[in-house]
Coordinates of C-alpha atoms and ligand atoms in Angstrom, one line a residue:
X1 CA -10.6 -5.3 2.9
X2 CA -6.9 -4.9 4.3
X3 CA -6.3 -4.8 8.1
X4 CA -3.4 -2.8 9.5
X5 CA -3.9 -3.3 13.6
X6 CA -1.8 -2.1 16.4
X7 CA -0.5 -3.9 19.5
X8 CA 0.6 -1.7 21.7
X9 CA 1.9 -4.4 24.1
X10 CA 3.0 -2.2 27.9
X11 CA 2.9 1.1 26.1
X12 CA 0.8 4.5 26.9
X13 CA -0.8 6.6 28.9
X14 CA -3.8 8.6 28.7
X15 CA -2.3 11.4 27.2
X16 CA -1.1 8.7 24.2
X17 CA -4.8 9.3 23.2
X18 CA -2.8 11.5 20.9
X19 CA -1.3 9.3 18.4
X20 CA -4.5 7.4 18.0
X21 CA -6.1 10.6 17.0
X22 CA -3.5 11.8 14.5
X23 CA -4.0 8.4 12.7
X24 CA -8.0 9.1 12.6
X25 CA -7.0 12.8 11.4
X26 CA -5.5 10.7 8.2
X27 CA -7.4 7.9 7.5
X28 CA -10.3 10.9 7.4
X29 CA -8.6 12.6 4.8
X30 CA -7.4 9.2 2.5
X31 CA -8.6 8.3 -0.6
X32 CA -7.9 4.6 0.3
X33 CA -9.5 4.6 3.3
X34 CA -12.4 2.8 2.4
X35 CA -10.0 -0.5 1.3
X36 CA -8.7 -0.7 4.7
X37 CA -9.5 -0.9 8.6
X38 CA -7.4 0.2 11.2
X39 CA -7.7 -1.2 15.1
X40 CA -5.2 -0.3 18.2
X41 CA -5.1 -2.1 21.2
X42 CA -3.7 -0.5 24.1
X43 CA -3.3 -2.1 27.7
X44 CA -6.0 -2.7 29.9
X45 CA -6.0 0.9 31.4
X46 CA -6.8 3.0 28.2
X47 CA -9.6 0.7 26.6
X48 CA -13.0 2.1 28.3
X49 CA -11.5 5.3 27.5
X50 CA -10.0 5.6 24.3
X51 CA -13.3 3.5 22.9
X52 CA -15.3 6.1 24.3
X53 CA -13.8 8.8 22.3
X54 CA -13.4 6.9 19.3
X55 CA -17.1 5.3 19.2
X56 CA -18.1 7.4 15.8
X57 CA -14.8 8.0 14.2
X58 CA -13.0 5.6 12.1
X59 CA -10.5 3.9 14.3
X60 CA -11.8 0.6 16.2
X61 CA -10.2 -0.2 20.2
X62 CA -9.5 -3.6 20.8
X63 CA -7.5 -5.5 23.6
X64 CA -4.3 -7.7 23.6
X65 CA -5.4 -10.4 26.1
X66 CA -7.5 -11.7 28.6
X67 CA -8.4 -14.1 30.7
X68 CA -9.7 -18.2 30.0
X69 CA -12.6 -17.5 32.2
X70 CA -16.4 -16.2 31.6
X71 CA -17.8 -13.2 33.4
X72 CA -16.2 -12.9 36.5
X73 CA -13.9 -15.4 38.3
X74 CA -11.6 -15.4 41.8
X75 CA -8.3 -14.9 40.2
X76 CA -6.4 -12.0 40.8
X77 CA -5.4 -9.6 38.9
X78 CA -7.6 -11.4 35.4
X79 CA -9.5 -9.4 33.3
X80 CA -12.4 -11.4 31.4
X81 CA -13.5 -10.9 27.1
X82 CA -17.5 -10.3 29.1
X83 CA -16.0 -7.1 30.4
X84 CA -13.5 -6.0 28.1
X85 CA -16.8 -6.2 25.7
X86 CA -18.3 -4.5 28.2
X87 CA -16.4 -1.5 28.4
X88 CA -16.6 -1.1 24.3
X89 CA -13.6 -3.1 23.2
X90 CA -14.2 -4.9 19.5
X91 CA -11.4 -6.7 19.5
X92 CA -9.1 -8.7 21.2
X93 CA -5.7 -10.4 20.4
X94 CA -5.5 -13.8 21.4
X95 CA -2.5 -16.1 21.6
X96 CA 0.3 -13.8 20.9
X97 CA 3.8 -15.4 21.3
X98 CA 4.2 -12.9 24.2
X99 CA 1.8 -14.4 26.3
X100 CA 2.3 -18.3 25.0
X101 CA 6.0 -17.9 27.0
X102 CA 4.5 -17.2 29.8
X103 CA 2.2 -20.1 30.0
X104 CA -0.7 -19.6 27.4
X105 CA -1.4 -23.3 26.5
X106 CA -3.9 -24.5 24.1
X107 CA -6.4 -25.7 26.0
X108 CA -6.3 -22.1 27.6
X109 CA -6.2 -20.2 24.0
X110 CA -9.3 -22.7 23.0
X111 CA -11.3 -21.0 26.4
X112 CA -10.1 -17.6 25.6
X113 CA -11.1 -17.9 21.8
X114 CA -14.6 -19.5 23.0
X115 CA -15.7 -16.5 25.7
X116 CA -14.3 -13.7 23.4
X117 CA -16.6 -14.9 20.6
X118 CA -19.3 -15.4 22.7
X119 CA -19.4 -12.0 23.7
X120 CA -19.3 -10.5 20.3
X121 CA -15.5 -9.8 20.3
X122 CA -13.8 -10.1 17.2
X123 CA -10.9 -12.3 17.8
X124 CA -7.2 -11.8 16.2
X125 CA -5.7 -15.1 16.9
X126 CA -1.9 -15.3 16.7
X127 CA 0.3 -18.1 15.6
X128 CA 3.8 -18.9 14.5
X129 CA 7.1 -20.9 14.2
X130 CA 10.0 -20.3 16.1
X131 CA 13.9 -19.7 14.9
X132 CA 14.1 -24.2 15.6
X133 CA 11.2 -25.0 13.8
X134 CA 11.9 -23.0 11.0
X135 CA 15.8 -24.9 10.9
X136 CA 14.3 -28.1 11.8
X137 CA 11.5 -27.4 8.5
X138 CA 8.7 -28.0 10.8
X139 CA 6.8 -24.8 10.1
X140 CA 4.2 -26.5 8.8
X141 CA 3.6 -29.0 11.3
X142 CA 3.6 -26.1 13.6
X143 CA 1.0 -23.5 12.3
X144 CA -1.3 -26.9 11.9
X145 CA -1.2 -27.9 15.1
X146 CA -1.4 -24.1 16.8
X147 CA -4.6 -24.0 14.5
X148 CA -6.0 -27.2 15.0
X149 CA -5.9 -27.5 18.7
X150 CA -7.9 -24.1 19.3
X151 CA -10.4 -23.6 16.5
X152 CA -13.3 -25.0 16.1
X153 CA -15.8 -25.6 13.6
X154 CA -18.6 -24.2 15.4
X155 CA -16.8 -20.8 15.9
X156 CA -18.0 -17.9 14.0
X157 CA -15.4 -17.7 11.0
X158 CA -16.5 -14.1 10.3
X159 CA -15.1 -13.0 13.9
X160 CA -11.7 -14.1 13.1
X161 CA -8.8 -13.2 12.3
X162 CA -6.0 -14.9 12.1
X163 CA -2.3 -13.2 12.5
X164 CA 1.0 -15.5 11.3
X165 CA 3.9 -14.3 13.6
X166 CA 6.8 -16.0 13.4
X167 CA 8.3 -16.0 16.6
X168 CA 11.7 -14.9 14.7
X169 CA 10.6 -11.8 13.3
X170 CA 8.5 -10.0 16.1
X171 CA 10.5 -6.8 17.4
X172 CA 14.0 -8.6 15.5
X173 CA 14.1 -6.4 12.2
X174 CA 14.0 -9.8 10.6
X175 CA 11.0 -10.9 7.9
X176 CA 10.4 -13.7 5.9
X177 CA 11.0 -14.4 2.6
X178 CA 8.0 -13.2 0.2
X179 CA 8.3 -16.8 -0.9
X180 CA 8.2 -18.0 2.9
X181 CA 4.9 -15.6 3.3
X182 CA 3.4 -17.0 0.2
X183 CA 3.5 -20.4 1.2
X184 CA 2.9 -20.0 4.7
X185 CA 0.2 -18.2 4.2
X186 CA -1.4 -20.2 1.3
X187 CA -0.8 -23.3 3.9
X188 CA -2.6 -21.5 6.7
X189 CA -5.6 -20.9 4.4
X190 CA -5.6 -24.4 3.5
X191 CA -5.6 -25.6 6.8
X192 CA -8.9 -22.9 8.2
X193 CA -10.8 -24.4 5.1
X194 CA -10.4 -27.8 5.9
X195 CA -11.1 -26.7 10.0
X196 CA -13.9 -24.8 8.7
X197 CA -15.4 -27.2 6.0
X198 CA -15.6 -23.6 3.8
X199 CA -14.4 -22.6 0.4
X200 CA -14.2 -19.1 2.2
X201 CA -11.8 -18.1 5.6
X202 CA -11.1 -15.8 8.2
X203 CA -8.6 -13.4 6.7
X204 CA -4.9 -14.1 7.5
X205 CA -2.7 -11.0 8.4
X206 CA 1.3 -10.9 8.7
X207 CA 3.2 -10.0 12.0
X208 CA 6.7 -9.3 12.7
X209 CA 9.1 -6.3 12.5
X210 CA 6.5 -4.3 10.0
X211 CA 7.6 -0.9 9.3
X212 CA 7.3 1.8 6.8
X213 CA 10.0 0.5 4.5
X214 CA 9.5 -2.8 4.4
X215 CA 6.0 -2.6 3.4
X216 CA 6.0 -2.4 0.1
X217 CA 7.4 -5.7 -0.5
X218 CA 4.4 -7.2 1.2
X219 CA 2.0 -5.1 -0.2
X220 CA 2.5 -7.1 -3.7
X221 CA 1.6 -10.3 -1.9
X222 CA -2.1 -9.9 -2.2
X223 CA -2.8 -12.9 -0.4
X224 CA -2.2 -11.5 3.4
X225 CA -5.2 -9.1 4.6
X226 CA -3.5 -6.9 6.5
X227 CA -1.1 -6.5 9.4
X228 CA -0.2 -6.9 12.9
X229 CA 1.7 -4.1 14.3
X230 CA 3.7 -3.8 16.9
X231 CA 6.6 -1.6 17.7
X232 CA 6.1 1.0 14.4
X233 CA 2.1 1.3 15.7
X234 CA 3.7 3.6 18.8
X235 CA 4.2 6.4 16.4
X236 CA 2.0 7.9 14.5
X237 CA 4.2 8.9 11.6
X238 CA 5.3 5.4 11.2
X239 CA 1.9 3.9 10.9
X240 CA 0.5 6.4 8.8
X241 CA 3.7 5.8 6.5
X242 CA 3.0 2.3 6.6
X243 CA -0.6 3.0 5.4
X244 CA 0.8 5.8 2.8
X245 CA 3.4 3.3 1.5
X246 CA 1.0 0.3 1.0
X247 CA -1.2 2.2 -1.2
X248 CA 1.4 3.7 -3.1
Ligands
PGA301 P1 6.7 -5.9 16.1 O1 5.6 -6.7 16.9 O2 6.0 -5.2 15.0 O3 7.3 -4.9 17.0 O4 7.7 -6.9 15.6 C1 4.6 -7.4 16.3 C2 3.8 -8.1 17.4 O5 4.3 -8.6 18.4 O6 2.5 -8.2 17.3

C-alpha cells in the first residue's frame, strides 16, 4: 500500500472543498486505486468539515499539528489530538520542519506523538537533515537521533508513519539523489526495527518538492511507501498527475 498525502500548510477555504473532491472524483474511477491511499490535511478551520463530507468516500482528513497537551489545557490559541479526533480527523502530521523552527523540541514531539496515538490518530511523523548536516555528512546521525528521542517501543507501530524530509528539498525544487533516497531510507528502516525490536516497520514515505514530473524517478525506488505533499497537493491537476504518473 503506497501513501500519497497532502499538507496543505496555511492554505484554503471552505470553498477549497473543491479540489478535495475532484481528487475523489479520480481515485473513484482508477484502476490503481486499490494500491494506494490518499489523505489531505487542511488547517484547523476545514477539518470538522471537510471530514464530514468525506466520511464514506475514498479520501481520509487528517491535520498538520497540534498541541503537546491531552484534552483540554489553558493555553491559548492550542488545539489538542483529543479534539482534532474528535471532530473526525484520522491523521495528523507531527514534527514537520515547519513547526520544529519555531520551537517544536523533542521532548514536545515525544508528548504530541504519545496523545495523538492515544486517541486513535494515525500519526505521520516528520524527520530530516538540513543543507549543514547533509555537507557536514551527518545525515545519519541526524535521522537517528530525530527517531530515537521521540519513539517509543511501546507505541503502536501500525499508526505510524514515518515521512523523511530533508530540510533542503521542502518547497526548493531540489530532491535527493535516488541513491541518497535509497540509503536514507534503507537507514531509517533499520533504525525503526531496532526501536521497534520488529522484523516489520511503520512505512517510510518521501517529502520535499514532489511534483508531477519528478515522480517517476521515485516511483522505481520501491522502498519508500508513499509521499508527503506539499505545494503540488494545492491543485488538483497536479496531484492527480502525480498519482497518474506513478502508476504509469
Ligand atoms: P513541498 O512541501 O512539497 O512544497 O516541498 C512538502 C512538505 O513540507 O511537507
Amino acid at each position: 500500500m503506497k501513501y500519497f498525502i497532502g499538507n496543505w500548510k496555511m492554505f484554503g477555504v471552505p470553498k477549497s472543498v473543491n479540489i478535495i473532491n475532484k481528487i475523489n472524483s479520480f481515485v473513484k474511477n482508477d484502476r490503481n486505486r486499490n494500491k494506494y491511499r490518499i489523505v489531505l490535511t487542511p488547517p484547523y478551520t476545514l477539518i470538522e468539515t471537510f471530514a464530514k463530507y468525506f466520511k464514506n468516500k475514498l479520501i481520509s482528513i487528517g491535520a498538520q499539528n497540534c498541541f503537546h497537551k491531552d484534552l483540554f489545557s489553558s493555553n491559548t490559541g492550542a488545539v489538542s489530538p483529543y479534539m482534532l479526533k474528535q471532530i473526525g480527523s484520522k491523521y495528523i502530521i507531527i514534527g514537520h520542519s515547519d513547526n520544529r523552527s519555531e520551537g517544536d523540541n523533542d521532548q514536545m514531539l515525544r508528548n504530541k506523538v504519545r496523545f495523538a496515538l492515544k486517541h486513535n490518530l494515525r500519526v505521520i511523523f516528520c524527520i530530516g537533515e538540513n543543507k549543514k548536516h547533509k555537507k557536514n555528512k551527518k545525515t545519519f546521525t541526524v535521522l537517528k537521533q530525530q527517531l530515537s528521542s521521540v519513539l517509543e517501543k511501546k507505541f503502536k507501530m501500525n499508526n505510524l508513519i514515518i515521512a523523511y524530509e530533508p530540510i533542503w528539498s521542502i518547497g526548493t525544487g531540489m530532491i535527493p539523489s535516488s541513491e541518497d533516497l535509497i540509503k536514507n531510507t534503507s537507514f531509517i528502516k533499520k533504525t525503526l526495527k531496532k526501536i521497534f525490536n520488529s522484523k516489520k516497520t511503520p512505512p517510510v514515505l518521501y517529502g520535499g518538492s514532489v511534483d508531477s514530473n519528478n515522480i517517476e524517478q521515485f516511483s522505481k525506488i520501491n522502498i519508500i511507501d508513499g509521499f508527503l505533499i506539499g505545494g503540488a497537493s494545492k491543485s488538483s491537476k497536479k496531484f492527480i498527475d502525480i498519482i497518474k504518473n506513478y502508476y504509469r
